[in-house]
Amino acid sequence: MAVPQTQRDFVGYGENPPSFSWPNGARVAISLVINVEEGAERSIARGDSANDLGAHWIPARGSGTRNLTLESAFEYGARAGMWRLLRILRKHHVPATAFCCAAALELNPPGAAALVRDGHEIADHGYQWDTHTELDDDAEERLILSSRDAIHASTGRMPTSWYSRDGLKPGTRPVLARTGFSYESNSFNDDLPHWGSGPGNPQLPILPYAGDTNDSGLFRQFPTAAAFEKHLTAALEMLLDDTRCGPSVMSVGLHPRLIGRPAYAVALDRFITHARGRSAWFATRQEIVDAWVRITTPERTTAACPPPS
Ligand SMILES: [Zn+2]
């Protein structure tokens, strides 16, 4: 039976990923990602018909009324959690990439300024922390441009890349390529950046993100900081010990309202301490894409690993 052509790529680098090293000879590039979303979530306070339940532990009861306790769980991230997270990154001298909702930056100007002051990469996570799945391509383009411009106004930086809350539609990538984004992260399909696939692909590099090495599992699969730290360390050690030729990227998703709580912040602090003693390169996502682009072109990747004998 013929296989339907879906423009999806199930082969990728396969057994022969590119053979190169990250700067300083590192085998694993670590991308820490700060999700700046607080105040951009759906809420009655914002005029929405319901409150968002994303990544916190307080159940929303009833509808149509504000729940100040629920709102406060998000506020913690902006008021306290983000500052703790930034202090930990400063202590270790490691950079991060901030996936910023424009509205969250507008509501917390000191936080926006501190992200820039500390040298973290500014990326675009939408104007609000909203879903785009129901939008047509033109409406989504208008929203992407409005968030890009608002983030620029809040930070003085044009966002480098785009990460959608709930996934990319087929029409989104061409919009990103022609509106000045340099790569995107809406993928979970590889351990390295790649050029995407399918006819008409606009050759915008893709740096896959990670849903497992992500603090969104706190309160769920990671009931304690120790469980999260163990998970992160195991992922790094696997990437270091794997006999796969060539380097890898490890993305770590962080949310100030979660990892910024003192008990959970310990997990990040200890993981960074561990990783700094290993063959790891902490870098922004733009730095990782730039290092990878230097050894590749859309047509071919230089220096592929030899096939296994
Ligand atoms: Zn997010």
PDB file of C-alpha atoms and ligand atoms in Angstrom:
ATOM      1  CA  MET A   1       0.000   0.000   0.000  1.00  0.00           C
ATOM      2  CA  ALA A   2       1.367   3.443  -0.897  1.00  0.00           C
ATOM      3  CA  VAL A   3       2.389   5.650   1.984  1.00  0.00           C
ATOM      4  CA  PRO A   4       0.542   8.999   1.907  1.00  0.00           C
ATOM      5  CA  GLN A   5       2.819  12.014   1.363  1.00  0.00           C
ATOM      6  CA  THR A   6       2.432  14.229   4.403  1.00  0.00           C
ATOM      7  CA  GLN A   7       5.507  16.458   4.050  1.00  0.00           C
ATOM      8  CA  ARG A   8       6.663  15.063   7.368  1.00  0.00           C
ATOM      9  CA  ASP A   9      10.262  13.882   7.816  1.00  0.00           C
ATOM     10  CA  PHE A  10      10.708  10.697   9.817  1.00  0.00           C
ATOM     11  CA  VAL A  11      14.386  10.265   8.867  1.00  0.00           C
ATOM     12  CA  GLY A  12      16.181  13.464   9.862  1.00  0.00           C
ATOM     13  CA  TYR A  13      19.838  12.929  10.757  1.00  0.00           C
ATOM     14  CA  GLY A  14      19.119   9.295  11.595  1.00  0.00           C
ATOM     15  CA  GLU A  15      22.219   7.299  12.455  1.00  0.00           C
ATOM     16  CA  ASN A  16      24.590   9.884  10.994  1.00  0.00           C
ATOM     17  CA  PRO A  17      24.202  13.203  12.784  1.00  0.00           C
ATOM     18  CA  PRO A  18      26.723  15.943  11.977  1.00  0.00           C
ATOM     19  CA  SER A  19      30.113  15.575  13.600  1.00  0.00           C
ATOM     20  CA  PHE A  20      31.257  18.752  15.288  1.00  0.00           C
ATOM     21  CA  SER A  21      31.749  20.174  18.772  1.00  0.00           C
ATOM     22  CA  TRP A  22      30.163  23.117  20.477  1.00  0.00           C
ATOM     23  CA  PRO A  23      32.532  25.917  21.592  1.00  0.00           C
ATOM     24  CA  ASN A  24      35.196  24.745  24.042  1.00  0.00           C
ATOM     25  CA  GLY A  25      34.779  21.223  22.691  1.00  0.00           C
ATOM     26  CA  ALA A  26      31.539  20.682  24.602  1.00  0.00           C
ATOM     27  CA  ARG A  27      29.449  17.651  23.723  1.00  0.00           C
ATOM     28  CA  VAL A  28      26.127  19.034  24.977  1.00  0.00           C
ATOM     29  CA  ALA A  29      24.738  22.553  24.588  1.00  0.00           C
ATOM     30  CA  ILE A  30      22.349  23.443  27.407  1.00  0.00           C
ATOM     31  CA  SER A  31      19.568  25.901  26.625  1.00  0.00           C
ATOM     32  CA  LEU A  32      17.815  27.253  29.714  1.00  0.00           C
ATOM     33  CA  VAL A  33      14.462  28.774  28.748  1.00  0.00           C
ATOM     34  CA  ILE A  34      12.602  31.213  31.004  1.00  0.00           C
ATOM     35  CA  ASN A  35       8.899  31.333  30.107  1.00  0.00           C
ATOM     36  CA  VAL A  36       7.732  34.874  30.915  1.00  0.00           C
ATOM     37  CA  GLU A  37       3.945  34.507  30.928  1.00  0.00           C
ATOM     38  CA  GLU A  38       2.625  35.934  34.194  1.00  0.00           C
ATOM     39  CA  GLY A  39      -0.347  38.224  33.617  1.00  0.00           C
ATOM     40  CA  ALA A  40      -0.648  37.109  30.008  1.00  0.00           C
ATOM     41  CA  GLU A  41      -2.697  34.058  30.972  1.00  0.00           C
ATOM     42  CA  ARG A  42      -6.415  33.893  30.286  1.00  0.00           C
ATOM     43  CA  SER A  43      -8.298  35.356  33.235  1.00  0.00           C
ATOM     44  CA  ILE A  44     -11.595  36.927  34.152  1.00  0.00           C
ATOM     45  CA  ALA A  45      -9.531  39.905  35.361  1.00  0.00           C
ATOM     46  CA  ARG A  46      -8.307  40.365  31.788  1.00  0.00           C
ATOM     47  CA  GLY A  47     -11.843  40.226  30.404  1.00  0.00           C
ATOM     48  CA  ASP A  48     -11.843  36.569  29.360  1.00  0.00           C
ATOM     49  CA  SER A  49     -14.746  34.237  29.975  1.00  0.00           C
ATOM     50  CA  ALA A  50     -12.673  31.786  32.030  1.00  0.00           C
ATOM     51  CA  ASN A  51      -9.469  31.521  34.050  1.00  0.00           C
ATOM     52  CA  ASP A  52      -6.424  29.692  32.741  1.00  0.00           C
ATOM     53  CA  LEU A  53      -5.305  26.563  34.515  1.00  0.00           C
ATOM     54  CA  GLY A  54      -1.827  26.308  33.017  1.00  0.00           C
ATOM     55  CA  ALA A  55       0.890  24.921  35.247  1.00  0.00           C
ATOM     56  CA  HIS A  56      -0.201  25.635  38.780  1.00  0.00           C
ATOM     57  CA  TRP A  57      -1.919  23.790  41.549  1.00  0.00           C
ATOM     58  CA  ILE A  58      -5.009  25.774  42.434  1.00  0.00           C
ATOM     59  CA  PRO A  59      -8.223  24.400  40.900  1.00  0.00           C
ATOM     60  CA  ALA A  60     -10.538  26.965  39.300  1.00  0.00           C
ATOM     61  CA  ARG A  61     -14.090  26.610  40.565  1.00  0.00           C
ATOM     62  CA  GLY A  62     -17.137  28.220  39.065  1.00  0.00           C
ATOM     63  CA  SER A  63     -17.037  30.474  36.059  1.00  0.00           C
ATOM     64  CA  GLY A  64     -17.419  34.113  35.260  1.00  0.00           C
ATOM     65  CA  THR A  65     -15.934  35.362  38.526  1.00  0.00           C
ATOM     66  CA  ARG A  66     -12.419  36.384  39.408  1.00  0.00           C
ATOM     67  CA  ASN A  67     -10.435  34.060  41.639  1.00  0.00           C
ATOM     68  CA  LEU A  68      -7.864  36.242  43.351  1.00  0.00           C
ATOM     69  CA  THR A  69      -6.048  33.239  44.811  1.00  0.00           C
ATOM     70  CA  LEU A  70      -5.651  31.677  41.393  1.00  0.00           C
ATOM     71  CA  GLU A  71      -4.424  34.996  40.002  1.00  0.00           C
ATOM     72  CA  SER A  72      -1.900  35.255  42.833  1.00  0.00           C
ATOM     73  CA  ALA A  73      -0.290  31.943  41.893  1.00  0.00           C
ATOM     74  CA  PHE A  74       0.683  33.502  38.571  1.00  0.00           C
ATOM     75  CA  GLU A  75       1.662  36.811  40.192  1.00  0.00           C
ATOM     76  CA  TYR A  76       4.234  34.973  42.336  1.00  0.00           C
ATOM     77  CA  GLY A  77       6.276  34.266  39.211  1.00  0.00           C
ATOM     78  CA  ALA A  78       6.650  37.950  38.331  1.00  0.00           C
ATOM     79  CA  ARG A  79       6.912  39.317  41.866  1.00  0.00           C
ATOM     80  CA  ALA A  80       9.344  36.813  43.415  1.00  0.00           C
ATOM     81  CA  GLY A  81      10.066  33.736  41.294  1.00  0.00           C
ATOM     82  CA  MET A  82      11.695  35.474  38.355  1.00  0.00           C
ATOM     83  CA  TRP A  83      14.057  37.400  40.603  1.00  0.00           C
ATOM     84  CA  ARG A  84      15.182  34.205  42.342  1.00  0.00           C
ATOM     85  CA  LEU A  85      15.720  32.565  38.965  1.00  0.00           C
ATOM     86  CA  LEU A  86      17.753  35.529  37.706  1.00  0.00           C
ATOM     87  CA  ARG A  87      19.876  35.486  40.869  1.00  0.00           C
ATOM     88  CA  ILE A  88      20.690  31.796  40.345  1.00  0.00           C
ATOM     89  CA  LEU A  89      21.677  32.424  36.706  1.00  0.00           C
ATOM     90  CA  ARG A  90      23.855  35.375  37.742  1.00  0.00           C
ATOM     91  CA  LYS A  91      25.530  33.309  40.464  1.00  0.00           C
ATOM     92  CA  HIS A  92      26.554  30.693  37.903  1.00  0.00           C
ATOM     93  CA  HIS A  93      27.236  33.183  35.068  1.00  0.00           C
ATOM     94  CA  VAL A  94      25.011  31.287  32.630  1.00  0.00           C
ATOM     95  CA  PRO A  95      22.754  32.789  29.941  1.00  0.00           C
ATOM     96  CA  ALA A  96      19.167  31.867  29.186  1.00  0.00           C
ATOM     97  CA  THR A  97      16.601  32.501  26.497  1.00  0.00           C
ATOM     98  CA  ALA A  98      13.407  34.223  27.633  1.00  0.00           C
ATOM     99  CA  PHE A  99      10.234  33.115  25.829  1.00  0.00           C
ATOM    100  CA  CYS A 100       8.334  36.357  26.477  1.00  0.00           C
ATOM    101  CA  CYS A 101       4.642  37.091  26.255  1.00  0.00           C
ATOM    102  CA  ALA A 102       4.505  40.776  25.344  1.00  0.00           C
ATOM    103  CA  ALA A 103       1.726  41.432  27.877  1.00  0.00           C
ATOM    104  CA  ALA A 104       3.793  39.929  30.709  1.00  0.00           C
ATOM    105  CA  LEU A 105       6.676  42.315  29.945  1.00  0.00           C
ATOM    106  CA  GLU A 106       4.295  45.296  29.816  1.00  0.00           C
ATOM    107  CA  LEU A 107       2.947  44.362  33.260  1.00  0.00           C
ATOM    108  CA  ASN A 108       6.429  43.999  34.781  1.00  0.00           C
ATOM    109  CA  PRO A 109       8.803  46.647  33.370  1.00  0.00           C
ATOM    110  CA  PRO A 110      11.525  46.014  36.001  1.00  0.00           C
ATOM    111  CA  GLY A 111      11.509  42.329  35.063  1.00  0.00           C
ATOM    112  CA  ALA A 112      11.794  43.167  31.355  1.00  0.00           C
ATOM    113  CA  ALA A 113      14.725  45.498  32.061  1.00  0.00           C
ATOM    114  CA  ALA A 114      16.491  42.879  34.189  1.00  0.00           C
ATOM    115  CA  LEU A 115      16.284  40.243  31.451  1.00  0.00           C
ATOM    116  CA  VAL A 116      18.079  42.640  29.101  1.00  0.00           C
ATOM    117  CA  ARG A 117      20.522  43.849  31.778  1.00  0.00           C
ATOM    118  CA  ASP A 118      21.579  40.269  32.517  1.00  0.00           C
ATOM    119  CA  GLY A 119      22.167  39.516  28.838  1.00  0.00           C
ATOM    120  CA  HIS A 120      19.448  36.945  28.326  1.00  0.00           C
ATOM    121  CA  GLU A 121      18.099  36.391  24.826  1.00  0.00           C
ATOM    122  CA  ILE A 122      14.650  37.859  24.186  1.00  0.00           C
ATOM    123  CA  ALA A 123      12.288  35.622  22.197  1.00  0.00           C
ATOM    124  CA  ASP A 124       8.580  35.890  21.384  1.00  0.00           C
ATOM    125  CA  HIS A 125       5.938  33.720  23.093  1.00  0.00           C
ATOM    126  CA  GLY A 126       2.895  35.627  21.782  1.00  0.00           C
ATOM    127  CA  TYR A 127       1.180  38.814  22.885  1.00  0.00           C
ATOM    128  CA  GLN A 128      -0.962  36.986  25.413  1.00  0.00           C
ATOM    129  CA  TRP A 129      -0.313  33.415  26.564  1.00  0.00           C
ATOM    130  CA  ASP A 130      -3.013  32.297  24.182  1.00  0.00           C
ATOM    131  CA  THR A 131      -3.822  29.613  21.698  1.00  0.00           C
ATOM    132  CA  HIS A 132      -3.588  30.415  17.986  1.00  0.00           C
ATOM    133  CA  THR A 133      -5.121  27.222  16.659  1.00  0.00           C
ATOM    134  CA  GLU A 134      -8.441  28.837  15.707  1.00  0.00           C
ATOM    135  CA  LEU A 135      -6.853  31.790  13.863  1.00  0.00           C
ATOM    136  CA  ASP A 136      -6.475  32.033  10.107  1.00  0.00           C
ATOM    137  CA  ASP A 137      -3.002  32.846   8.769  1.00  0.00           C
ATOM    138  CA  ASP A 138      -3.665  36.590   8.374  1.00  0.00           C
ATOM    139  CA  ALA A 139      -5.026  36.968  11.897  1.00  0.00           C
ATOM    140  CA  GLU A 140      -2.085  35.027  13.302  1.00  0.00           C
ATOM    141  CA  GLU A 141       0.392  37.173  11.362  1.00  0.00           C
ATOM    142  CA  ARG A 142      -1.168  40.320  12.821  1.00  0.00           C
ATOM    143  CA  LEU A 143      -0.820  38.881  16.332  1.00  0.00           C
ATOM    144  CA  ILE A 144       2.783  37.797  15.752  1.00  0.00           C
ATOM    145  CA  LEU A 145       3.706  41.268  14.476  1.00  0.00           C
ATOM    146  CA  SER A 146       1.950  42.983  17.384  1.00  0.00           C
ATOM    147  CA  SER A 147       3.765  40.847  19.957  1.00  0.00           C
ATOM    148  CA  ARG A 148       7.107  41.278  18.157  1.00  0.00           C
ATOM    149  CA  ASP A 149       6.725  45.067  18.155  1.00  0.00           C
ATOM    150  CA  ALA A 150       5.464  45.233  21.755  1.00  0.00           C
ATOM    151  CA  ILE A 151       8.401  43.124  22.975  1.00  0.00           C
ATOM    152  CA  HIS A 152      10.746  45.462  21.132  1.00  0.00           C
ATOM    153  CA  ALA A 153       9.080  48.432  22.837  1.00  0.00           C
ATOM    154  CA  SER A 154       9.454  46.824  26.289  1.00  0.00           C
ATOM    155  CA  THR A 155      13.042  45.602  25.922  1.00  0.00           C
ATOM    156  CA  GLY A 156      14.698  47.512  23.098  1.00  0.00           C
ATOM    157  CA  ARG A 157      15.375  44.101  21.516  1.00  0.00           C
ATOM    158  CA  MET A 158      13.731  42.553  18.467  1.00  0.00           C
ATOM    159  CA  PRO A 159      12.762  39.026  19.509  1.00  0.00           C
ATOM    160  CA  THR A 160      15.014  36.473  17.854  1.00  0.00           C
ATOM    161  CA  SER A 161      12.555  33.643  17.583  1.00  0.00           C
ATOM    162  CA  TRP A 162       9.019  32.450  18.120  1.00  0.00           C
ATOM    163  CA  TYR A 163       7.539  29.792  20.353  1.00  0.00           C
ATOM    164  CA  SER A 164       3.793  29.319  20.216  1.00  0.00           C
ATOM    165  CA  ARG A 165       1.933  28.183  23.327  1.00  0.00           C
ATOM    166  CA  ASP A 166       0.075  25.404  21.606  1.00  0.00           C
ATOM    167  CA  GLY A 167       1.878  24.563  18.414  1.00  0.00           C
ATOM    168  CA  LEU A 168       2.594  25.745  14.929  1.00  0.00           C
ATOM    169  CA  LYS A 169       0.176  25.686  12.010  1.00  0.00           C
ATOM    170  CA  PRO A 170       1.367  24.992   8.439  1.00  0.00           C
ATOM    171  CA  GLY A 171       1.059  28.695   7.565  1.00  0.00           C
ATOM    172  CA  THR A 172       3.076  30.038  10.490  1.00  0.00           C
ATOM    173  CA  ARG A 173       6.645  29.228   9.486  1.00  0.00           C
ATOM    174  CA  PRO A 174       6.576  31.293   6.254  1.00  0.00           C
ATOM    175  CA  VAL A 175       5.219  34.238   8.277  1.00  0.00           C
ATOM    176  CA  LEU A 176       8.109  33.934  10.741  1.00  0.00           C
ATOM    177  CA  ALA A 177      10.688  33.704   7.950  1.00  0.00           C
ATOM    178  CA  ARG A 178       9.491  36.860   6.191  1.00  0.00           C
ATOM    179  CA  THR A 179       8.965  38.939   9.343  1.00  0.00           C
ATOM    180  CA  GLY A 180      12.531  38.781  10.578  1.00  0.00           C
ATOM    181  CA  PHE A 181      12.660  35.883  13.024  1.00  0.00           C
ATOM    182  CA  SER A 182      15.955  34.022  12.757  1.00  0.00           C
ATOM    183  CA  TYR A 183      14.818  30.558  13.931  1.00  0.00           C
ATOM    184  CA  GLU A 184      11.898  28.933  15.709  1.00  0.00           C
ATOM    185  CA  SER A 185      11.457  26.377  18.484  1.00  0.00           C
ATOM    186  CA  ASN A 186       8.016  24.869  17.862  1.00  0.00           C
ATOM    187  CA  SER A 187       9.225  21.302  17.544  1.00  0.00           C
ATOM    188  CA  PHE A 188      10.116  18.345  19.712  1.00  0.00           C
ATOM    189  CA  ASN A 189      11.500  16.131  16.968  1.00  0.00           C
ATOM    190  CA  ASP A 190      15.296  16.096  17.342  1.00  0.00           C
ATOM    191  CA  ASP A 191      18.364  16.504  19.566  1.00  0.00           C
ATOM    192  CA  LEU A 192      19.887  19.108  17.202  1.00  0.00           C
ATOM    193  CA  PRO A 193      18.748  22.104  15.173  1.00  0.00           C
ATOM    194  CA  HIS A 194      17.641  21.360  11.609  1.00  0.00           C
ATOM    195  CA  TRP A 195      16.143  23.073   8.577  1.00  0.00           C
ATOM    196  CA  GLY A 196      12.651  21.631   8.715  1.00  0.00           C
ATOM    197  CA  SER A 197      11.127  19.681   5.886  1.00  0.00           C
ATOM    198  CA  GLY A 198       8.540  19.735   3.146  1.00  0.00           C
ATOM    199  CA  PRO A 199       8.160  21.596  -0.139  1.00  0.00           C
ATOM    200  CA  GLY A 200       8.059  25.345   0.306  1.00  0.00           C
ATOM    201  CA  ASN A 201       9.853  25.177   3.636  1.00  0.00           C
ATOM    202  CA  PRO A 202      11.261  28.685   3.998  1.00  0.00           C
ATOM    203  CA  GLN A 203      14.587  27.507   5.390  1.00  0.00           C
ATOM    204  CA  LEU A 204      14.077  28.943   8.808  1.00  0.00           C
ATOM    205  CA  PRO A 205      16.248  26.961  11.238  1.00  0.00           C
ATOM    206  CA  ILE A 206      14.370  24.993  13.878  1.00  0.00           C
ATOM    207  CA  LEU A 207      15.827  24.392  17.322  1.00  0.00           C
ATOM    208  CA  PRO A 208      13.618  21.765  18.972  1.00  0.00           C
ATOM    209  CA  TYR A 209      12.449  22.424  22.537  1.00  0.00           C
ATOM    210  CA  ALA A 210      11.673  19.852  25.262  1.00  0.00           C
ATOM    211  CA  GLY A 211       8.517  19.028  27.169  1.00  0.00           C
ATOM    212  CA  ASP A 212      10.072  16.465  29.506  1.00  0.00           C
ATOM    213  CA  THR A 213      13.078  18.370  30.867  1.00  0.00           C
ATOM    214  CA  ASN A 214      10.638  21.094  31.828  1.00  0.00           C
ATOM    215  CA  ASP A 215       9.431  22.318  35.195  1.00  0.00           C
ATOM    216  CA  SER A 216       5.828  22.131  33.943  1.00  0.00           C
ATOM    217  CA  GLY A 217       6.015  18.650  35.478  1.00  0.00           C
ATOM    218  CA  LEU A 218       6.377  20.086  38.985  1.00  0.00           C
ATOM    219  CA  PHE A 219       3.341  19.232  41.116  1.00  0.00           C
ATOM    220  CA  ARG A 220       2.840  16.263  38.780  1.00  0.00           C
ATOM    221  CA  GLN A 221       5.599  13.855  37.727  1.00  0.00           C
ATOM    222  CA  PHE A 222       8.197  15.814  39.722  1.00  0.00           C
ATOM    223  CA  PRO A 223       6.688  16.049  43.220  1.00  0.00           C
ATOM    224  CA  THR A 224       9.965  17.265  44.717  1.00  0.00           C
ATOM    225  CA  ALA A 225      12.964  19.331  43.660  1.00  0.00           C
ATOM    226  CA  ALA A 226      15.079  16.193  44.056  1.00  0.00           C
ATOM    227  CA  ALA A 227      12.959  14.366  41.471  1.00  0.00           C
ATOM    228  CA  PHE A 228      13.307  17.206  38.976  1.00  0.00           C
ATOM    229  CA  GLU A 229      17.047  17.572  39.592  1.00  0.00           C
ATOM    230  CA  LYS A 230      17.533  13.825  39.125  1.00  0.00           C
ATOM    231  CA  HIS A 231      15.573  13.926  35.865  1.00  0.00           C
ATOM    232  CA  LEU A 232      17.649  16.825  34.479  1.00  0.00           C
ATOM    233  CA  THR A 233      20.942  15.259  35.542  1.00  0.00           C
ATOM    234  CA  ALA A 234      19.982  11.902  34.036  1.00  0.00           C
ATOM    235  CA  ALA A 235      19.111  13.567  30.733  1.00  0.00           C
ATOM    236  CA  LEU A 236      22.469  15.355  30.618  1.00  0.00           C
ATOM    237  CA  GLU A 237      24.426  12.222  31.519  1.00  0.00           C
ATOM    238  CA  MET A 238      22.587  10.221  28.835  1.00  0.00           C
ATOM    239  CA  LEU A 239      23.489  12.801  26.204  1.00  0.00           C
ATOM    240  CA  LEU A 240      27.125  12.791  27.396  1.00  0.00           C
ATOM    241  CA  ASP A 241      27.506   8.998  27.597  1.00  0.00           C
ATOM    242  CA  ASP A 242      25.467   8.073  24.531  1.00  0.00           C
ATOM    243  CA  THR A 243      27.756   6.524  21.912  1.00  0.00           C
ATOM    244  CA  ARG A 244      25.910   8.565  19.264  1.00  0.00           C
ATOM    245  CA  CYS A 245      28.473  10.491  17.255  1.00  0.00           C
ATOM    246  CA  GLY A 246      28.284  14.275  17.358  1.00  0.00           C
ATOM    247  CA  PRO A 247      26.893  16.789  19.823  1.00  0.00           C
ATOM    248  CA  SER A 248      23.400  17.344  21.208  1.00  0.00           C
ATOM    249  CA  VAL A 249      21.236  20.098  22.641  1.00  0.00           C
ATOM    250  CA  MET A 250      19.447  19.827  25.980  1.00  0.00           C
ATOM    251  CA  SER A 251      16.604  22.303  26.500  1.00  0.00           C
ATOM    252  CA  VAL A 252      15.377  23.006  30.024  1.00  0.00           C
ATOM    253  CA  GLY A 253      11.976  24.720  30.258  1.00  0.00           C
ATOM    254  CA  LEU A 254      11.526  26.971  33.305  1.00  0.00           C
ATOM    255  CA  HIS A 255       8.512  28.927  34.588  1.00  0.00           C
ATOM    256  CA  PRO A 256       9.176  31.526  37.314  1.00  0.00           C
ATOM    257  CA  ARG A 257       5.842  30.742  39.049  1.00  0.00           C
ATOM    258  CA  LEU A 258       7.041  27.115  39.436  1.00  0.00           C
ATOM    259  CA  ILE A 259      10.852  26.821  39.511  1.00  0.00           C
ATOM    260  CA  GLY A 260      11.012  30.203  41.267  1.00  0.00           C
ATOM    261  CA  ARG A 261       9.460  28.742  44.435  1.00  0.00           C
ATOM    262  CA  PRO A 262      12.344  28.260  46.885  1.00  0.00           C
ATOM    263  CA  ALA A 263      12.012  24.492  47.251  1.00  0.00           C
ATOM    264  CA  TYR A 264      12.040  23.944  43.498  1.00  0.00           C
ATOM    265  CA  ALA A 265      14.722  26.535  42.758  1.00  0.00           C
ATOM    266  CA  VAL A 266      17.136  24.200  44.544  1.00  0.00           C
ATOM    267  CA  ALA A 267      16.756  21.759  41.638  1.00  0.00           C
ATOM    268  CA  LEU A 268      17.961  24.288  39.102  1.00  0.00           C
ATOM    269  CA  ASP A 269      20.801  25.545  41.287  1.00  0.00           C
ATOM    270  CA  ARG A 270      22.120  22.012  41.827  1.00  0.00           C
ATOM    271  CA  PHE A 271      21.674  20.966  38.214  1.00  0.00           C
ATOM    272  CA  ILE A 272      23.667  23.946  36.951  1.00  0.00           C
ATOM    273  CA  THR A 273      26.421  23.233  39.505  1.00  0.00           C
ATOM    274  CA  HIS A 274      26.603  19.633  38.255  1.00  0.00           C
ATOM    275  CA  ALA A 275      26.522  20.554  34.561  1.00  0.00           C
ATOM    276  CA  ARG A 276      29.259  23.161  34.879  1.00  0.00           C
ATOM    277  CA  GLY A 277      31.634  20.370  35.853  1.00  0.00           C
ATOM    278  CA  ARG A 278      30.786  18.337  32.739  1.00  0.00           C
ATOM    279  CA  SER A 279      31.335  18.766  28.980  1.00  0.00           C
ATOM    280  CA  ALA A 280      28.439  21.175  28.663  1.00  0.00           C
ATOM    281  CA  TRP A 281      28.094  24.594  27.036  1.00  0.00           C
ATOM    282  CA  PHE A 282      25.438  26.892  28.515  1.00  0.00           C
ATOM    283  CA  ALA A 283      24.256  29.098  25.678  1.00  0.00           C
ATOM    284  CA  THR A 284      21.313  31.078  24.428  1.00  0.00           C
ATOM    285  CA  ARG A 285      19.262  29.393  21.742  1.00  0.00           C
ATOM    286  CA  GLN A 286      20.477  31.962  19.209  1.00  0.00           C
ATOM    287  CA  GLU A 287      24.101  31.107  20.060  1.00  0.00           C
ATOM    288  CA  ILE A 288      23.334  27.410  19.596  1.00  0.00           C
ATOM    289  CA  VAL A 289      21.679  28.006  16.216  1.00  0.00           C
ATOM    290  CA  ASP A 290      24.584  30.243  15.132  1.00  0.00           C
ATOM    291  CA  ALA A 291      27.159  27.581  16.092  1.00  0.00           C
ATOM    292  CA  TRP A 292      25.209  24.927  14.179  1.00  0.00           C
ATOM    293  CA  VAL A 293      24.640  27.128  11.099  1.00  0.00           C
ATOM    294  CA  ARG A 294      28.417  27.534  10.789  1.00  0.00           C
ATOM    295  CA  ILE A 295      28.764  23.826   9.960  1.00  0.00           C
ATOM    296  CA  THR A 296      25.702  23.352   7.801  1.00  0.00           C
ATOM    297  CA  THR A 297      23.665  24.643   4.865  1.00  0.00           C
ATOM    298  CA  PRO A 298      20.073  23.895   3.894  1.00  0.00           C
ATOM    299  CA  GLU A 299      21.412  21.553   1.205  1.00  0.00           C
ATOM    300  CA  ARG A 300      23.843  19.517   3.229  1.00  0.00           C
ATOM    301  CA  THR A 301      25.348  19.166   6.623  1.00  0.00           C
ATOM    302  CA  THR A 302      29.125  19.128   6.571  1.00  0.00           C
ATOM    303  CA  ALA A 303      31.132  16.436   8.278  1.00  0.00           C
ATOM    304  CA  ALA A 304      28.452  13.832   8.936  1.00  0.00           C
ATOM    305  CA  CYS A 305      29.511  11.076  11.281  1.00  0.00           C
ATOM    306  CA  PRO A 306      30.620   7.897   9.517  1.00  0.00           C
ATOM    307  CA  PRO A 307      28.044   5.111   9.379  1.00  0.00           C
ATOM    308  CA  PRO A 308      28.460   2.696  12.290  1.00  0.00           C
ATOM    309  CA  SER A 309      30.655  -0.278  11.391  1.00  0.00           C
TER     310      SER A 309
HETATM  311 ZN    ZN B   1       5.265  28.873  27.807  1.00  0.00          ZN
END
